Amino acid sequence: MKRLPQSLEQLGAGRATYELRDGQTIELDLDEARTATEAEIRAAHGLDEPTAVPVMRNGRLLGTVPGDFHPMGFDSLDPLYDPRPHDFREENGVWIAHNSLGPGDLAAVPGFIPAEDESHQNGQ
């Protein structure tokens, strides 16, 4: 979720508007925004969960991750891969994978589904 600029009224009320991964916006209490995951917020406010979010690198689709994916909020499926803060960045509703991530690293992300074109596995 991305926090949008706050109005004076929101500031006084302890609220802010957030943009969700799929582009929807929602006004939230700041405490709720700090403590709840996007999936919990969607459930509490009756918003549909996006089923999958694309993972891209250099303009290529590598695969998808679940809608509630958080780059530092998962346990790796592989003991040889530990998530690092720079591994993924969110940009325009998609996750951009860092060039240092190989196919094994991506496969260690719970819920990652590789794209049908698996050319990324050959380092391309």
Short mmCIF file of C-alpha atoms in Angstrom, two decimals:
data_model
loop_
_atom_site.label_atom_id
_atom_site.label_comp_id
_atom_site.label_asym_id
_atom_site.label_seq_id
_atom_site.Cartn_x
_atom_site.Cartn_y
_atom_site.Cartn_z
CA MET A 1 0.00 0.00 0.00
CA LYS A 2 1.15 3.48 -0.79
CA ARG A 3 0.14 6.40 1.39
CA LEU A 4 -1.17 9.37 -0.56
CA PRO A 5 -0.87 13.01 0.51
CA GLN A 6 -2.98 13.83 3.59
CA SER A 7 -5.53 16.61 3.74
CA LEU A 8 -5.69 18.89 6.79
CA GLU A 9 -9.00 17.26 7.77
CA GLN A 10 -7.43 13.80 7.60
CA LEU A 11 -4.41 14.95 9.58
CA GLY A 12 -6.64 16.24 12.36
CA ALA A 13 -8.72 13.05 12.38
CA GLY A 14 -5.72 10.68 12.34
CA ARG A 15 -6.65 9.25 8.94
CA ALA A 16 -5.01 9.01 5.53
CA THR A 17 -5.80 7.74 2.05
CA TYR A 18 -3.88 4.75 0.75
CA GLU A 19 -3.56 3.32 -2.72
CA LEU A 20 -3.79 -0.46 -2.88
CA ARG A 21 -1.77 -2.58 -5.30
CA ASP A 22 -4.63 -2.80 -7.78
CA GLY A 23 -5.07 0.99 -7.87
CA GLN A 24 -8.09 1.20 -5.54
CA THR A 25 -7.92 3.89 -2.87
CA ILE A 26 -9.21 3.66 0.67
CA GLU A 27 -9.25 6.05 3.63
CA LEU A 28 -7.98 4.40 6.81
CA ASP A 29 -7.33 5.16 10.43
CA LEU A 30 -3.55 5.52 10.80
CA ASP A 31 -3.40 2.85 13.54
CA GLU A 32 -5.18 0.35 11.28
CA ALA A 33 -2.83 1.16 8.40
CA ARG A 34 0.23 0.62 10.62
CA THR A 35 -0.85 -2.71 12.13
CA ALA A 36 -2.88 -4.54 9.46
CA THR A 37 -1.71 -6.22 6.29
CA GLU A 38 -3.28 -5.25 2.99
CA ALA A 39 -5.17 -8.58 2.97
CA GLU A 40 -6.61 -7.86 6.45
CA ILE A 41 -7.65 -4.36 5.40
CA ARG A 42 -9.32 -5.68 2.24
CA ALA A 43 -11.23 -8.29 4.26
CA ALA A 44 -12.31 -5.78 6.92
CA HIS A 45 -13.60 -3.32 4.30
CA GLY A 46 -15.17 -5.86 1.93
CA LEU A 47 -12.70 -5.31 -0.90
CA ASP A 48 -11.80 -8.11 -3.27
CA GLU A 49 -8.28 -9.48 -2.97
CA PRO A 50 -6.32 -9.38 -6.20
CA THR A 51 -5.65 -12.99 -7.07
CA ALA A 52 -2.15 -12.49 -8.41
CA VAL A 53 0.34 -9.67 -8.86
CA PRO A 54 2.85 -9.81 -11.72
CA VAL A 55 6.59 -10.08 -11.01
CA MET A 56 8.65 -8.43 -13.74
CA ARG A 57 12.31 -7.81 -14.55
CA ASN A 58 13.62 -5.77 -17.46
CA GLY A 59 10.15 -5.68 -19.02
CA ARG A 60 9.69 -9.46 -18.87
CA LEU A 61 7.05 -11.29 -16.90
CA LEU A 62 8.78 -13.75 -14.56
CA GLY A 63 5.60 -14.96 -12.87
CA THR A 64 3.11 -13.92 -10.21
CA VAL A 65 2.84 -13.73 -6.42
CA PRO A 66 -0.29 -13.66 -4.26
CA GLY A 67 -2.07 -10.34 -3.84
CA ASP A 68 -1.00 -10.05 -0.19
CA PHE A 69 2.71 -10.58 -0.96
CA HIS A 70 5.08 -8.40 1.04
CA PRO A 71 8.78 -8.52 0.10
CA MET A 72 9.97 -8.81 3.69
CA GLY A 73 6.91 -10.53 5.14
CA PHE A 74 7.47 -14.16 4.18
CA ASP A 75 9.50 -17.17 5.24
CA SER A 76 11.65 -18.47 2.41
CA LEU A 77 10.94 -22.00 1.24
CA ASP A 78 14.68 -22.50 0.72
CA PRO A 79 17.21 -22.19 3.58
CA LEU A 80 19.78 -20.85 1.08
CA TYR A 81 17.66 -17.75 0.29
CA ASP A 82 16.85 -15.04 2.82
CA PRO A 83 14.76 -12.10 1.55
CA ARG A 84 16.60 -8.79 1.45
CA PRO A 85 15.04 -5.32 1.37
CA HIS A 86 16.19 -4.63 -2.21
CA ASP A 87 15.00 -7.94 -3.72
CA PHE A 88 11.61 -6.55 -4.81
CA ARG A 89 10.22 -3.07 -5.34
CA GLU A 90 6.64 -2.16 -6.15
CA GLU A 91 6.05 -0.08 -9.26
CA ASN A 92 2.67 0.67 -10.86
CA GLY A 93 0.93 -2.32 -9.32
CA VAL A 94 3.60 -4.90 -10.16
CA TRP A 95 6.63 -6.21 -8.27
CA ILE A 96 10.00 -5.63 -9.91
CA ALA A 97 12.53 -8.38 -9.10
CA HIS A 98 16.14 -7.32 -8.57
CA ASN A 99 18.67 -8.60 -11.11
CA SER A 100 20.45 -10.56 -8.37
CA LEU A 101 17.48 -12.92 -7.93
CA GLY A 102 17.86 -16.22 -9.72
CA PRO A 103 15.22 -18.85 -10.50
CA GLY A 104 15.93 -20.67 -7.22
CA ASP A 105 15.41 -17.49 -5.22
CA LEU A 106 12.09 -16.80 -6.92
CA ALA A 107 11.00 -20.42 -6.40
CA ALA A 108 11.68 -19.92 -2.66
CA VAL A 109 8.98 -17.23 -2.47
CA PRO A 110 5.75 -18.82 -1.16
CA GLY A 111 3.02 -18.60 -3.79
CA PHE A 112 5.34 -17.60 -6.66
CA ILE A 113 4.03 -19.09 -9.92
CA PRO A 114 6.52 -18.91 -12.81
CA ALA A 115 5.34 -17.49 -16.12
CA GLU A 116 4.77 -20.00 -18.89
CA ASP A 117 7.70 -18.46 -20.78
CA GLU A 118 10.47 -19.59 -18.48
CA SER A 119 13.31 -17.89 -20.37
CA HIS A 120 14.27 -16.16 -17.10
CA GLN A 121 15.60 -19.52 -15.90
CA ASN A 122 18.31 -19.32 -18.53
CA GLY A 123 19.53 -15.98 -17.21
CA GLN A 124 17.82 -13.95 -19.93
#
